[in-house]
Coordinates of C-alpha atoms in Angstrom, one line a residue:
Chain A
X1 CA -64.1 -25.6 33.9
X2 CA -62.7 -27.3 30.6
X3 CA -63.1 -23.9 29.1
X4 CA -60.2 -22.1 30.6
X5 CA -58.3 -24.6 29.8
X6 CA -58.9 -24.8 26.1
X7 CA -58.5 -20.5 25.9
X8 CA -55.3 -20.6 27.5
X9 CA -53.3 -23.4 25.0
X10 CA -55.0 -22.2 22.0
X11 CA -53.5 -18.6 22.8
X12 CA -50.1 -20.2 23.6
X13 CA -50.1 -21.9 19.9
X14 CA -50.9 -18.4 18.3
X15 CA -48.1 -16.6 20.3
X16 CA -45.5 -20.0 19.6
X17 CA -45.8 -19.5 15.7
X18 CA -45.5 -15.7 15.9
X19 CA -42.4 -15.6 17.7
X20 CA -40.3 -18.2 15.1
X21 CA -41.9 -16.1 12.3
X22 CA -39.6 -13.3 14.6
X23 CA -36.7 -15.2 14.7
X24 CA -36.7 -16.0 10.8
X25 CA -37.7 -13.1 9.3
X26 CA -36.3 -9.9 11.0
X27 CA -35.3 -7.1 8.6
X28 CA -31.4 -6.5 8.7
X29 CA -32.1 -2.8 10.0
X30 CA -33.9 -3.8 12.9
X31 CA -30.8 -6.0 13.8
X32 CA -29.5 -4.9 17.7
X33 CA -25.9 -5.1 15.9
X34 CA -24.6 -4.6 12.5
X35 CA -20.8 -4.5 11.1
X36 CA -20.0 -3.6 7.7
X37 CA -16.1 -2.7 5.9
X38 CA -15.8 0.1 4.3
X39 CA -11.8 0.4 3.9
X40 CA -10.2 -2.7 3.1
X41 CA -6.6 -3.6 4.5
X42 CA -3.5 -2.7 2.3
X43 CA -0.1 -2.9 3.1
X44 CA 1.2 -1.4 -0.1
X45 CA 3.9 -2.3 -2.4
X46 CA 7.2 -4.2 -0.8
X47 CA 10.6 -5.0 -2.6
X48 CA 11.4 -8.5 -2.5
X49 CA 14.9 -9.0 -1.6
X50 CA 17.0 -12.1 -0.3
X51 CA 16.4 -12.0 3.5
X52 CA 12.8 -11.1 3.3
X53 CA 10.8 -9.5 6.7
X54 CA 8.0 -8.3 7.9
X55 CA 5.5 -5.1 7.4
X56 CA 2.9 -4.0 10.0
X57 CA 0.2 -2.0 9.1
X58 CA -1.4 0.0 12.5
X59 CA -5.2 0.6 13.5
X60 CA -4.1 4.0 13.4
X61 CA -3.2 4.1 10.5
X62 CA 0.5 3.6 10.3
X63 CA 3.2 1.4 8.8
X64 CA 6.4 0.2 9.8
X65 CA 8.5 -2.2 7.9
X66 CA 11.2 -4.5 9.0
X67 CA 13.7 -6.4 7.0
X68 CA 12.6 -4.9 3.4
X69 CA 12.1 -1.8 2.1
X70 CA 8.4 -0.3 1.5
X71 CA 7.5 2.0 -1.0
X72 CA 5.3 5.9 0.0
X73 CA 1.7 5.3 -0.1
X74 CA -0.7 3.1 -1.4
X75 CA -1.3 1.5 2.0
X76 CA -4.4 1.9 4.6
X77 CA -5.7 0.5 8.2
X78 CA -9.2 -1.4 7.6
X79 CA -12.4 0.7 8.6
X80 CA -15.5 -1.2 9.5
X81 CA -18.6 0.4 10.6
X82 CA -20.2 -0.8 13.1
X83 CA -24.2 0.3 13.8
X84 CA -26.1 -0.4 17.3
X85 CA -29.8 0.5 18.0
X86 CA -29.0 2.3 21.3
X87 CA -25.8 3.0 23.7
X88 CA -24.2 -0.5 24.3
X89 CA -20.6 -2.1 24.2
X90 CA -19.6 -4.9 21.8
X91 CA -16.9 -6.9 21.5
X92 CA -14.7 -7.5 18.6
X93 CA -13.5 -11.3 17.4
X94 CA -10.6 -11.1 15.0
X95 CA -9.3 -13.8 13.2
X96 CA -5.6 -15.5 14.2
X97 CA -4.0 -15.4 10.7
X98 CA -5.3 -15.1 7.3
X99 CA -3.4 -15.9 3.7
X100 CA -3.3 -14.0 0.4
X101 CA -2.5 -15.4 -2.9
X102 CA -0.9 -13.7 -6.0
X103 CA -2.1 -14.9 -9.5
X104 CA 0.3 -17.8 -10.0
X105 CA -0.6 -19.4 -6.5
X106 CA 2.3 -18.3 -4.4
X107 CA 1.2 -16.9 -0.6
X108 CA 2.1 -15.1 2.4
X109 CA 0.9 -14.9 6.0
X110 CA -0.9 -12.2 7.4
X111 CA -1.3 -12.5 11.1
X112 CA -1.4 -10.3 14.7
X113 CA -4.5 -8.9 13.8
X114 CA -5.2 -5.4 16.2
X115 CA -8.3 -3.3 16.3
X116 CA -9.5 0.2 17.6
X117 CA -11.2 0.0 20.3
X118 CA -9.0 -2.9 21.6
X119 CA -11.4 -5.7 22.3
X120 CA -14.4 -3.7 23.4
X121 CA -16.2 -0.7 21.6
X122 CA -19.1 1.9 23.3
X123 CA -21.4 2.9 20.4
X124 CA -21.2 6.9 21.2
X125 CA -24.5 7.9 22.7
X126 CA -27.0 8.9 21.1
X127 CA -25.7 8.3 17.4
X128 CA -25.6 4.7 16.7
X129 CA -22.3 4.2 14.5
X130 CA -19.0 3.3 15.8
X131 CA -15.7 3.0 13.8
X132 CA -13.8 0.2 13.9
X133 CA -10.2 0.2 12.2
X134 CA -8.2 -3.4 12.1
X135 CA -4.4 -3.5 11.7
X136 CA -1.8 -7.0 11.1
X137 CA 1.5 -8.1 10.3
X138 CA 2.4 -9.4 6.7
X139 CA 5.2 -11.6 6.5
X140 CA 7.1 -11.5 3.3
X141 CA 9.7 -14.7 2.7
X142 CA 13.3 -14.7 1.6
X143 CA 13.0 -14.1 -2.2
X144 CA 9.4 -13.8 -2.4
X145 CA 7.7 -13.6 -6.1
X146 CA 6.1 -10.7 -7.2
X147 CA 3.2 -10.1 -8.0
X148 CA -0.1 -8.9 -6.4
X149 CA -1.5 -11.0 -3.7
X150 CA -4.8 -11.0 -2.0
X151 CA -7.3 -12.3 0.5
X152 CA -10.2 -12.4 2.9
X153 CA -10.4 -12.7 6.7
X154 CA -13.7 -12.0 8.9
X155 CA -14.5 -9.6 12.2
X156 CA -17.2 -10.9 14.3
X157 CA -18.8 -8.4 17.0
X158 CA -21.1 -9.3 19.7
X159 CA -23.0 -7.2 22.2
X160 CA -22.4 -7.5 25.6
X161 CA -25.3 -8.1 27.9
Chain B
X1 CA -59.7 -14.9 37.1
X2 CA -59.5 -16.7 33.5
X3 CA -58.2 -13.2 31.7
X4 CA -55.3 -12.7 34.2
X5 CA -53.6 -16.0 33.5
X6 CA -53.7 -15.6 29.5
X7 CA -52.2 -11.8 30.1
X8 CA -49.2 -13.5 31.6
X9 CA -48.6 -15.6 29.3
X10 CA -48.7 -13.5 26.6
X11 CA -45.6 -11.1 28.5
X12 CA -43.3 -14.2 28.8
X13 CA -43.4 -15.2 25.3
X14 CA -42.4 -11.7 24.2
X15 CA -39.6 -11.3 26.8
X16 CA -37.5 -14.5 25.3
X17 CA -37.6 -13.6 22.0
X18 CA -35.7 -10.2 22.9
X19 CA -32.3 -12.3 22.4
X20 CA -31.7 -12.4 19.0
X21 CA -29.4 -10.6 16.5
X22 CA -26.9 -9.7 19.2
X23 CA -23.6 -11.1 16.9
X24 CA -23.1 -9.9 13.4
X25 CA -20.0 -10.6 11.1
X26 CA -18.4 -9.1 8.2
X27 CA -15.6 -9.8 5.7
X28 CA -13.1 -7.9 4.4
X29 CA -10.2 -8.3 1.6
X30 CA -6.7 -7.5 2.6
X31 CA -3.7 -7.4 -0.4
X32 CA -0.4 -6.0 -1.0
X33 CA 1.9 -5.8 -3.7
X34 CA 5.8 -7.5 -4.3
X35 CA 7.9 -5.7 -6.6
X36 CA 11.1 -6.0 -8.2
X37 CA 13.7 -3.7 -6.4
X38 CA 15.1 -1.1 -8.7
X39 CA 19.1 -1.4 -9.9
X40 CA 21.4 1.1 -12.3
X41 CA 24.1 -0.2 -14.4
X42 CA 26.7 2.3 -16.5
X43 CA 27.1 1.2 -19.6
X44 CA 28.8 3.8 -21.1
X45 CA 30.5 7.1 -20.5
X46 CA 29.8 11.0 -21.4
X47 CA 32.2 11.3 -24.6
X48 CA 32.1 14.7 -25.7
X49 CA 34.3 14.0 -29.1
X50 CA 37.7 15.7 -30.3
X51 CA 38.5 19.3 -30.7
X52 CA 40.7 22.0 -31.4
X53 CA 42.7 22.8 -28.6
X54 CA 43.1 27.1 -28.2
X55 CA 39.1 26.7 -28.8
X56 CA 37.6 28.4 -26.5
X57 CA 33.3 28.5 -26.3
X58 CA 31.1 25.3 -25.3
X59 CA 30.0 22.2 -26.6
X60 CA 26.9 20.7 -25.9
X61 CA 26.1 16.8 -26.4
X62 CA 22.3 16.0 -26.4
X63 CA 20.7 13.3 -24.2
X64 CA 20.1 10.4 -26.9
X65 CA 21.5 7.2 -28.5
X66 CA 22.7 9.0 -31.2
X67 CA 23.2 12.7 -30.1
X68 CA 23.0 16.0 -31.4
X69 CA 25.9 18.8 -31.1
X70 CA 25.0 22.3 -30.1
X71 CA 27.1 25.2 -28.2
X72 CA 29.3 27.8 -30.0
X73 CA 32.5 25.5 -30.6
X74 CA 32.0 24.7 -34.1
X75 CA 34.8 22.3 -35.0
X76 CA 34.1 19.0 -33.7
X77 CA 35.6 16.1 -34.7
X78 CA 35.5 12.1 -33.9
X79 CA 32.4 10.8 -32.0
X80 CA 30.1 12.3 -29.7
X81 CA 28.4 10.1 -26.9
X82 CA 25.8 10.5 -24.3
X83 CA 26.3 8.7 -20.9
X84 CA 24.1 5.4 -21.5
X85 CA 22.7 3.4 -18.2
X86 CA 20.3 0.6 -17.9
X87 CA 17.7 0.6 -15.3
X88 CA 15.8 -2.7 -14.4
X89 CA 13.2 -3.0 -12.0
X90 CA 9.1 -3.5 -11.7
X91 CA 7.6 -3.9 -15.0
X92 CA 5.7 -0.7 -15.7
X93 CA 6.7 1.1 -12.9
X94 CA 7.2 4.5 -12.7
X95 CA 10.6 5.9 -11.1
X96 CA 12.5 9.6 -10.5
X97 CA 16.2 10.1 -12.3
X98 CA 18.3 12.6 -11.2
X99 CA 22.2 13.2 -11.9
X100 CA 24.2 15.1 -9.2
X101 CA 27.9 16.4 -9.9
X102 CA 31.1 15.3 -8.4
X103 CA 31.3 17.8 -5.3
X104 CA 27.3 18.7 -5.6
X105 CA 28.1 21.9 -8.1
X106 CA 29.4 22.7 -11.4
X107 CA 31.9 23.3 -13.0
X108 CA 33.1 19.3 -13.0
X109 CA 37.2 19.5 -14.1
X110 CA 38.4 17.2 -16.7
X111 CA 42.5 16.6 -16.3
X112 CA 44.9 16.3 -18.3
X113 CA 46.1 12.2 -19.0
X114 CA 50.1 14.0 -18.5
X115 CA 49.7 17.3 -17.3
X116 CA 47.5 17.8 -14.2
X117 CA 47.5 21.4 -14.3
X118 CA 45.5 21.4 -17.3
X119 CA 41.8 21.0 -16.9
X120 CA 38.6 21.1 -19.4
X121 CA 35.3 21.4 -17.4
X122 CA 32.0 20.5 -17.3
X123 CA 29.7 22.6 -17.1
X124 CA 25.7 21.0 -17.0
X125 CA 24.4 17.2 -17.6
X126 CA 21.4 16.9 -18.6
X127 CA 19.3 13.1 -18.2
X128 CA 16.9 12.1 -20.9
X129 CA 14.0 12.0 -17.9
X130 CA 13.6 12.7 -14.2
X131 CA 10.3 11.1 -14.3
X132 CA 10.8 7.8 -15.8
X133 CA 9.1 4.5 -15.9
X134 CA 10.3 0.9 -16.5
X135 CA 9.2 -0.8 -19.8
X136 CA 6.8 -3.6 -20.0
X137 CA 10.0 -5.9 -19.6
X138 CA 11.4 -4.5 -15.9
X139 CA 14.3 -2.7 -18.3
X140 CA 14.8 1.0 -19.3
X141 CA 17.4 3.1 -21.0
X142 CA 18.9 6.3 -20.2
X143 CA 21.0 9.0 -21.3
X144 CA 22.7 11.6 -19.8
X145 CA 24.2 14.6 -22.0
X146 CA 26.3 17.4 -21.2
X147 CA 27.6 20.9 -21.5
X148 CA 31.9 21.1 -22.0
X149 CA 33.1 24.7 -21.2
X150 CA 36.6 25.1 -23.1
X151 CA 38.7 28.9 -22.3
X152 CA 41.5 28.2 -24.9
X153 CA 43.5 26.9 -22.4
X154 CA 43.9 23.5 -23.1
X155 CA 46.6 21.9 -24.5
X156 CA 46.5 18.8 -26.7
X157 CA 46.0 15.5 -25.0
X158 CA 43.0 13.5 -23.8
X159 CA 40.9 15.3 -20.6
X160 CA 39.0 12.9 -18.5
X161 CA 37.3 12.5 -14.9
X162 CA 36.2 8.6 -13.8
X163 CA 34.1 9.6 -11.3
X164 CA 32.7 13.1 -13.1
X165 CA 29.0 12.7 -11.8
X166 CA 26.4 10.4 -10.3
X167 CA 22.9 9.2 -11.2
X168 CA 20.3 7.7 -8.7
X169 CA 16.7 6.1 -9.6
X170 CA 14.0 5.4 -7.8
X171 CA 10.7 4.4 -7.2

């Protein structure tokens, strides 16, 4: 009778240790999800003037300025990848704001971040990558220096279950 | 009866450790660029110099700080000078220059300071660049030069337009 017993926890043990040895070590391309950037963000090159504004750079790809004046080109939506092992939906986390800083210190805001797909992606069946592009809204003060500012900001996507 | 219980087990364990991995994150870099707006400022005005009046031919004046004459009027007197603007902006930064004519076409007419009737014309302007950058300070010079069309029948007296042409920059 003790027997049974002894087969049965010994096997639980074995089975215990294999699966944190799971949870530790999992290749990244056996992750379920996986996003990467490929495009950063860029909203281009802006005249400061005395009133200052605002310049929105679209998902889609486009720009609109408001208050200051823009210059052609040099501008671009962010492109992440994004790579699931099979046909499921995700959804996407963007940040509320996020700051870049020119060489001598001086910042600006960038904030209303947008994505496409809206808040929730479908990986196209059966290929497993999705694009993700990400727009926002620079705000550029009254007077602001010149000079070439930059900064981070992180996407977060989660499968849905 | 033993072997049935241990199979069990062994499905549960594998089952909850299906949930992991389901979140990933990446970051990105965003930037843009503040310039200096670009700005024109005459400095000085298209002087073609002094010549004979009953000449009749052209005069040309060269696009530089100190210009060259050229055309088939040979007697030219006094000082020549090429239009002369300063362009400030963006250091380094490239920019297009182009110079239109009063009325959008040529010939521009030069009157008379007395005698209205009387008229010199102008007949090209030529800039020292269309495509043009800023120096390393944010400051550039220009010129513009010229072509002056004379038909012999001009009197003596000083021939002038204020507002003979325009020139535009930008980035």
């Amino acid at each position: 009778m003790r027997r049974p017993i002894i087969m049965i926890a010994a096997a639980l043990l074995a089975l215990g240790s294999f699966e944190s040895l799971l949870a530790q070590g999992r290749p990244p391309s056996e992750a379920a999800i996986a996003v990467s950037p490929r495009t950063p963000l860029a909203f281009g090159s802006i005249i400061r003037n005395g009133a200052g504004g605002s310049v929105s750079v679209n998902p889609d790809g486009t720009r609109s300025v408001q208050g200051v004046f823009a210059t052609a080109g040099e501008w671009s939506a962010a492109i992440f990848d994004v790579k699931v092992d099979g046909a499921k939906e995700y959804t996407i986390l963007l940040p509320s704001s996020a700051t870049l800083v020119n060489e001598r210190g001086d910042e600006m805001i960038v904030d209303a971040f947008k994505s496409l797909p809206a808040v929730q992606g479908r990986v196209r069946q059966p290929a497993g990558t999705d694009e993700l592009a990400c727009g926002a809204t620079l705000h550029v003060a009254p007077r602001q220096n010149s000079g070439t500012y930059s900064g981070t900001y992180l996407v977060v996507v989660t499968i849905l279950e | 009866m033993k072997k049935r219980v241990l199979i069990l087990t062994f499905m549960t364990v594998f089952a909850t450790t299906a949930a992991f991995a389901q979140s990933d994150s990446a970051t990105s870099s965003a930037s843009a660029s503040i310039i200096e707006g670009i700005s024109i400022l005459n400095t000085a005005g298209l002087q073609f110099g002094t010549l004979v009046a009953g000449a009749s031919g052209t005069l040309t004046i060269s696009a530089a700080a100190a210009p060259t004459r050229g055309g088939t009027i040979a007697d030219v007197y006094g000082t020549s000078v090429a239009a002369t603007f300063t362009v400030d902006g963006e250091p380094s930064r490239a920019y297009t220059l182009s110079v239109t004519p009063t009325g959008g076409t040529f010939p521009v007419a030069l009157t008379h300071s007395t005698d209205n009737t009387k008229t010199a014309s102008v007949t090209g302007l030529t800039p020292s660049c269309t495509s043009c950058a800023l120096g390393a300070g944010g400051s550039s010079t220009v010129y513009i030069g010229g072509e002056l069309t004379l038909d012999g029948s001009q009197i003596a007296g000083t021939y002038t337009n204020a507002n003979a042409f325009s020139v535009t920059v930008a980035y």
